[in-house]
Short mmCIF file of C-alpha atoms in Angstrom, two decimals:
data_model
loop_
_atom_site.label_atom_id
_atom_site.label_comp_id
_atom_site.label_asym_id
_atom_site.label_seq_id
_atom_site.Cartn_x
_atom_site.Cartn_y
_atom_site.Cartn_z
CA UNK W 1 -42.70 22.90 18.59
CA UNK W 2 -41.03 19.75 19.18
CA UNK W 3 -41.13 18.09 16.07
CA UNK W 4 -39.42 21.39 14.71
CA UNK W 5 -36.41 21.28 17.33
CA UNK W 6 -36.54 17.17 16.96
CA UNK W 7 -36.72 17.98 12.52
CA UNK W 8 -33.63 21.00 13.31
CA UNK W 9 -31.94 18.55 15.37
CA UNK W 10 -31.99 15.30 12.62
CA UNK W 11 -30.91 18.16 10.50
CA UNK W 12 -27.62 19.20 12.05
CA UNK W 13 -26.99 15.26 12.85
CA UNK W 14 -26.91 14.48 9.39
CA UNK W 15 -24.63 17.59 8.43
CA UNK W 16 -22.07 17.05 11.42
CA UNK W 17 -22.08 13.20 9.89
CA UNK W 18 -21.65 14.17 5.74
CA UNK W 19 -19.05 17.18 7.54
CA UNK W 20 -17.04 14.07 9.12
CA UNK W 21 -16.92 11.79 5.76
CA UNK W 22 -15.06 14.83 3.93
CA UNK W 23 -12.89 15.09 6.52
CA UNK W 24 -9.02 12.72 7.02
CA UNK W 25 -9.30 10.88 10.62
CA UNK W 26 -6.29 9.83 11.95
CA UNK W 27 -6.48 7.06 14.73
CA UNK W 28 -4.39 4.13 16.51
CA UNK W 29 -5.47 0.93 16.82
CA UNK W 30 -4.18 -2.05 18.79
CA UNK W 31 -3.26 -4.94 17.80
CA UNK W 32 -1.87 -7.05 19.51
CA UNK W 33 -0.05 -4.35 21.82
CA UNK W 34 1.23 -2.81 18.56
CA UNK W 35 -0.51 0.73 17.75
CA UNK W 36 -1.31 0.50 13.89
CA UNK W 37 -1.45 3.99 12.65
CA UNK W 38 -4.02 4.62 10.30
CA UNK W 39 -5.46 7.40 8.09
CA UNK W 40 -9.72 7.22 8.15
CA UNK W 41 -12.23 9.18 5.59
CA UNK W 42 -14.92 9.01 4.06
CA UNK W 43 -18.66 7.60 4.56
CA UNK W 44 -18.55 3.80 6.23
CA UNK W 45 -21.76 3.19 4.40
CA UNK W 46 -20.40 3.67 1.13
CA UNK W 47 -17.32 0.55 -0.34
CA UNK W 48 -14.04 0.50 0.70
CA UNK W 49 -10.69 0.52 -0.33
CA UNK W 50 -7.48 -0.28 1.54
CA UNK W 51 -4.78 1.36 0.84
CA UNK W 52 -1.16 -0.43 1.83
CA UNK W 53 1.69 1.54 0.77
CA UNK W 54 5.10 0.76 0.01
CA UNK W 55 9.01 0.49 0.58
CA UNK W 56 10.25 3.29 2.65
CA UNK W 57 7.81 4.88 2.48
CA UNK W 58 3.94 4.51 4.98
CA UNK W 59 0.47 6.09 4.27
CA UNK W 60 1.68 9.45 3.63
CA UNK W 61 2.21 8.45 0.17
CA UNK W 62 -1.70 8.52 -0.29
CA UNK W 63 -2.04 11.71 1.45
CA UNK W 64 -2.99 13.12 -1.99
CA UNK W 65 -5.33 10.14 -3.24
CA UNK W 66 -7.61 9.72 -0.28
CA UNK W 67 -9.23 12.76 -0.31
CA UNK W 68 -9.67 12.60 -3.94
CA UNK W 69 -11.47 9.16 -3.12
CA UNK W 70 -13.34 9.92 0.35
CA UNK W 71 -16.80 11.38 -1.81
CA UNK W 72 -17.52 8.08 -2.81
CA UNK W 73 -15.63 5.50 -1.07
CA UNK W 74 -14.80 4.47 2.69
CA UNK W 75 -11.28 4.82 2.47
CA UNK W 76 -8.78 3.17 4.84
CA UNK W 77 -4.58 3.29 4.87
CA UNK W 78 -2.25 1.61 8.04
CA UNK W 79 0.83 2.28 8.46
CA UNK W 80 2.97 -1.04 8.94
CA UNK W 81 5.21 -2.20 12.20
CA UNK W 82 8.61 0.37 11.54
CA UNK W 83 6.92 2.69 9.22
CA UNK W 84 5.39 6.14 9.62
CA UNK W 85 3.51 6.24 12.88
CA UNK W 86 2.52 2.98 13.86
CA UNK W 87 4.67 1.84 16.86
CA UNK W 88 5.69 -1.62 18.44
CA UNK W 89 6.36 -0.79 22.42
CA UNK W 90 8.96 -2.79 23.57
CA UNK W 91 8.79 -6.35 24.91
CA UNK W 92 5.87 -6.62 22.21
CA UNK W 93 6.84 -9.57 20.34
CA UNK W 94 6.93 -9.17 16.61
CA UNK W 95 8.75 -10.76 13.66
CA UNK W 96 9.94 -8.59 10.72
CA UNK W 97 9.19 -10.41 7.78
CA UNK W 98 6.49 -9.90 5.59
CA UNK W 99 4.91 -13.18 6.96
CA UNK W 100 4.64 -10.93 9.92
CA UNK W 101 3.28 -7.82 8.39
CA UNK W 102 0.70 -9.67 6.25
CA UNK W 103 -0.91 -11.19 10.18
CA UNK W 104 -0.89 -8.38 11.44
CA UNK W 105 -2.72 -6.62 9.06
CA UNK W 106 -4.95 -9.10 9.30
CA UNK W 107 -5.75 -8.53 12.88
CA UNK W 108 -5.86 -5.52 11.74
CA UNK W 109 -8.68 -5.53 9.41
CA UNK W 110 -10.55 -8.29 11.78
CA UNK W 111 -10.53 -5.65 14.40
CA UNK W 112 -11.49 -3.06 12.20
CA UNK W 113 -14.40 -5.59 10.93
CA UNK W 114 -12.93 -4.76 7.46
CA UNK W 115 -14.24 -8.37 5.24
CA UNK W 116 -14.86 -6.83 2.15
CA UNK W 117 -12.78 -4.01 0.27
CA UNK W 118 -10.77 -2.88 -2.72
CA UNK W 119 -7.41 -3.57 -2.16
CA UNK W 120 -5.21 -1.26 -3.40
CA UNK W 121 -1.21 -2.13 -3.48
CA UNK W 122 2.25 0.18 -4.07
CA UNK W 123 6.05 -1.78 -3.31
CA UNK W 124 5.67 -3.84 -0.31
CA UNK W 125 1.63 -3.75 -0.21
CA UNK W 126 2.05 -5.99 -2.78
CA UNK W 127 3.67 -9.20 -1.23
CA UNK W 128 1.40 -8.07 2.14
CA UNK W 129 -2.09 -7.54 0.24
CA UNK W 130 -1.25 -10.79 -1.85
CA UNK W 131 -0.81 -12.71 1.12
CA UNK W 132 -4.04 -11.41 2.77
CA UNK W 133 -6.21 -12.00 -0.66
CA UNK W 134 -4.78 -15.61 -1.18
CA UNK W 135 -5.51 -17.01 2.08
CA UNK W 136 -9.24 -14.76 2.40
CA UNK W 137 -10.19 -14.40 -1.46
CA UNK W 138 -14.06 -13.97 -1.10
CA UNK W 139 -12.59 -10.59 1.15
CA UNK W 140 -11.98 -8.48 -2.38
CA UNK W 141 -13.83 -6.93 -3.72
CA UNK W 142 -11.30 -5.16 -6.68
CA UNK W 143 -7.47 -4.96 -6.77
CA UNK W 144 -5.74 -2.55 -7.70
CA UNK W 145 -1.89 -2.97 -9.02
CA UNK W 146 0.17 0.39 -8.28
CA UNK W 147 4.58 -1.25 -9.09
CA UNK W 148 3.67 -3.88 -6.70
CA UNK W 149 5.36 -6.69 -8.43
CA UNK W 150 4.54 -10.64 -8.43
CA UNK W 151 5.99 -11.77 -11.02
CA UNK W 152 10.42 -12.76 -11.93
CA UNK W 153 9.86 -10.78 -15.05
CA UNK W 154 9.41 -7.76 -13.45
CA UNK W 155 12.20 -7.49 -11.25
CA UNK W 156 14.81 -5.39 -12.91
CA UNK W 157 18.41 -7.30 -12.94
CA UNK W 158 19.91 -5.33 -10.27
CA UNK W 159 17.12 -5.97 -7.96
CA UNK W 160 16.74 -9.59 -8.18
CA UNK W 161 20.36 -9.00 -7.48
CA UNK W 162 19.96 -7.51 -4.31
CA UNK W 163 17.22 -9.50 -3.63
CA UNK W 164 19.35 -12.74 -3.82
CA UNK W 165 23.02 -10.73 -2.01
CA UNK W 166 20.36 -10.61 1.15
CA UNK W 167 18.27 -13.72 1.36
CA UNK W 168 21.77 -14.41 3.04
CA UNK W 169 20.48 -12.80 6.42
CA UNK W 170 22.48 -9.78 7.99
CA UNK W 171 26.10 -9.88 8.38
CA UNK W 172 28.30 -7.23 8.24
CA UNK W 173 28.09 -7.09 4.02
CA UNK W 174 24.39 -6.77 3.66
CA UNK W 175 23.97 -4.68 6.71
CA UNK W 176 26.26 -2.52 4.59
CA UNK W 177 24.10 -2.62 1.46
CA UNK W 178 20.95 -1.72 3.63
CA UNK W 179 22.40 0.80 4.73
CA UNK W 180 22.78 2.36 1.21
CA UNK W 181 19.46 1.63 0.79
CA UNK W 182 17.90 3.88 3.28
CA UNK W 183 20.24 6.61 3.11
CA UNK W 184 18.99 9.39 2.23
CA UNK W 185 20.09 9.24 -1.43
CA UNK W 186 18.95 5.70 -1.62
CA UNK W 187 15.05 6.65 -0.52
CA UNK W 188 15.33 10.00 -2.69
CA UNK W 189 16.25 8.06 -5.96
CA UNK W 190 13.39 5.70 -5.87
CA UNK W 191 11.51 8.74 -5.71
CA UNK W 192 13.09 11.06 -8.43
CA UNK W 193 14.80 7.79 -10.81
CA UNK W 194 12.06 7.69 -14.13
CA UNK W 195 10.27 10.61 -13.31
CA UNK W 196 9.31 13.07 -15.67
CA UNK W 197 9.81 16.28 -13.55
CA UNK W 198 12.02 15.43 -10.37
CA UNK W 199 12.06 19.23 -9.80
CA UNK W 200 8.51 19.41 -9.57
CA UNK W 201 7.85 16.77 -6.50
CA UNK W 202 7.66 17.88 -3.25
CA UNK W 203 10.80 16.59 -1.05
CA UNK W 204 8.16 16.44 1.68
CA UNK W 205 7.44 12.39 0.89
CA UNK W 206 11.16 11.22 1.22
CA UNK W 207 11.76 14.18 4.01
CA UNK W 208 8.54 12.20 5.76
CA UNK W 209 10.65 8.57 4.75
CA UNK W 210 13.39 9.98 5.82
CA UNK W 211 12.44 10.99 9.33
CA UNK W 212 10.71 7.71 9.65
CA UNK W 213 13.86 6.16 9.25
CA UNK W 214 15.51 7.48 12.16
CA UNK W 215 14.42 5.39 14.78
CA UNK W 216 16.55 2.79 15.03
CA UNK W 217 13.84 -0.04 15.93
CA UNK W 218 12.39 1.15 12.43
CA UNK W 219 15.80 0.63 10.92
CA UNK W 220 16.35 -2.27 12.03
CA UNK W 221 12.34 -3.78 11.03
CA UNK W 222 13.54 -2.09 7.65
CA UNK W 223 16.31 -4.29 7.55
CA UNK W 224 14.82 -7.52 8.76
CA UNK W 225 12.30 -6.97 5.66
CA UNK W 226 14.66 -6.15 3.12
CA UNK W 227 16.24 -9.79 3.42
CA UNK W 228 12.79 -11.74 3.91
CA UNK W 229 11.92 -10.03 0.54
CA UNK W 230 13.00 -13.14 -1.12
CA UNK W 231 10.28 -15.06 0.53
CA UNK W 232 8.37 -12.61 -1.74
CA UNK W 233 9.58 -14.40 -4.64
CA UNK W 234 8.82 -17.59 -3.28
CA UNK W 235 5.64 -17.04 -3.14
CA UNK W 236 4.85 -15.70 -6.77
CA UNK W 237 3.79 -19.10 -7.61
CA UNK W 238 0.81 -18.97 -5.08
CA UNK W 239 0.13 -15.88 -5.84
CA UNK W 240 -0.94 -16.16 -9.67
CA UNK W 241 -2.78 -19.22 -8.46
CA UNK W 242 -4.47 -17.05 -6.61
CA UNK W 243 -5.43 -14.58 -9.77
CA UNK W 244 -6.00 -17.60 -11.91
CA UNK W 245 -8.85 -18.70 -9.59
CA UNK W 246 -10.73 -16.08 -8.27
CA UNK W 247 -10.12 -13.65 -11.68
CA UNK W 248 -10.72 -10.27 -9.58
CA UNK W 249 -11.56 -6.88 -11.48
CA UNK W 250 -7.94 -5.74 -11.84
CA UNK W 251 -6.65 -2.57 -12.36
CA UNK W 252 -3.18 -1.55 -12.61
CA UNK W 253 -1.78 1.80 -13.21
CA UNK W 254 1.86 1.19 -13.51
CA UNK W 255 4.62 3.79 -13.93
CA UNK W 256 6.83 2.10 -16.83
CA UNK W 257 10.13 4.40 -15.98
CA UNK W 258 10.51 2.34 -12.29
CA UNK W 259 14.20 1.20 -12.02
CA UNK W 260 12.68 -1.57 -9.49
CA UNK W 261 9.85 -2.64 -11.10
CA UNK W 262 10.25 -2.74 -14.76
CA UNK W 263 7.38 -2.30 -17.03
CA UNK W 264 7.38 -5.87 -17.71
CA UNK W 265 6.16 -6.87 -14.21
CA UNK W 266 2.57 -4.27 -14.98
CA UNK W 267 1.96 -7.08 -18.16
CA UNK W 268 3.30 -9.98 -16.45
CA UNK W 269 -0.45 -9.99 -14.55
CA UNK W 270 -2.44 -9.94 -17.99
CA UNK W 271 -0.96 -13.98 -18.15
CA UNK W 272 -3.30 -14.51 -15.22
CA UNK W 273 -6.37 -12.13 -14.80
CA UNK W 274 -8.56 -12.35 -17.52
CA UNK W 275 -9.98 -8.78 -18.84
CA UNK W 276 -7.48 -6.46 -16.22
CA UNK W 277 -7.31 -3.21 -17.40
CA UNK W 278 -3.68 -1.92 -17.59
CA UNK W 279 -2.42 1.57 -17.71
CA UNK W 280 1.02 2.68 -18.14
CA UNK W 281 1.65 5.51 -17.51
CA UNK W 282 5.29 8.64 -17.35
CA UNK W 283 6.31 8.45 -14.00
CA UNK W 284 8.23 6.03 -11.68
CA UNK W 285 8.53 4.16 -8.28
CA UNK W 286 6.32 6.87 -6.79
CA UNK W 287 3.57 7.67 -9.35
CA UNK W 288 0.89 8.62 -7.20
CA UNK W 289 3.48 12.11 -7.38
CA UNK W 290 2.98 13.10 -10.52
CA UNK W 291 -0.25 11.36 -11.09
CA UNK W 292 -2.44 11.34 -8.12
CA UNK W 293 -5.26 12.93 -10.45
CA UNK W 294 -5.36 10.56 -12.76
CA UNK W 295 -4.82 7.81 -10.94
CA UNK W 296 -7.60 8.71 -8.34
CA UNK W 297 -9.82 9.31 -11.72
CA UNK W 298 -9.08 5.84 -12.89
CA UNK W 299 -9.76 4.62 -9.56
CA UNK W 300 -12.91 5.35 -8.87
CA UNK W 301 -13.86 4.87 -12.28
CA UNK W 302 -13.18 1.30 -12.51
CA UNK W 303 -14.22 0.70 -9.23
CA UNK W 304 -18.16 1.67 -9.70
CA UNK W 305 -18.11 -0.03 -12.59
CA UNK W 306 -15.79 -2.97 -11.97
CA UNK W 307 -15.70 -3.94 -8.54
CA UNK W 308 -18.43 -6.08 -6.09
CA UNK W 309 -19.75 -3.11 -4.60
CA UNK W 310 -20.50 -3.84 -1.05
CA UNK W 311 -18.81 -3.27 1.88
#
C-alpha cells in the first residue's frame, strides 16, 4: 500500500513537472538593483537557448517562437533595461550604452547560472550578445542570427548616415531625429517595411513596443542607446576576430527585405564563419512576425545536429 502511494506521488510529481515544462513562466531577476523581467520555458535539464531581442521591442517579439522551442529546449528571453517589463528603479545606476546592456545581461546570466547556451540574436541583440560571446566564447554552443548586423556592408546607406549623425550625442537636432524613430510611425516602419504581407501582421507587436516607449525613463534609455550605436560599428573588428577564432556553429535566418540591415550583412558572416548556414526569408526586419514556424523548425534542426548539446 505504501509503495503504491509513493508510486502515485512520483507519477503526480512527474506529471506536474512535465506540465510546467510546457508552460511559459514570467519572472523577474534582481540584477544589482535593476529588475530584469524574463520569459522562461522548457525543462532546465535540456540545452538552453538565450533569446536576445531587438529594438524597439522586447522579449515579446519571441512570444510565438518560445512555445515552438520549449518542448526540446530550455528557453530564456530577458528584457533589457529600458525595454518591455524590466525596471530601473530611481536611484539605481545604469548607463544607457551597449557596454552597459552587455554588463547587465552578463550579470543576469551569472545569477541564473547560465554558462552554456545557444545564443539567438536580433537587431540590438547582436551588439549585446556579441559583446558577451567575445568575452566568454566558452559560453556559446551555437549562434542563431536574425537580422543582427556585424558588418559595415550590412548597413543601409540611410542607417549608416543616421548612425554618424547621432554619434555626436544628444542635442536638439539629434533628439528631434530620435523622436521620429521612436514615434508610432517610426516603430511601424520597422515592422511593416519589407514584410511580404503587411496586412497580416498583428498590431499587437508594435502597440506593445509603443506602450513601452510611453515611459520617460525608457525613452531616455533608448535615446542613449541610439546615440551610442556607433560603438557597435567600432566593435565589428573584434567580433570578426571572435567569429574567425571560435568558429561557433552558426545559423543565419534573415529577412532579406529589411530596410535597415540589408541582405549583404547576412552574407558577410560567411567571410569569417566557415560552414555557417544561411537562409534568406521573404520578409523584413522582424521576420518572426511572418515566419516564426519556419524559423523555429530551422533552429530546432540546426541546434540538434550542429551545436554542442550541453547546458
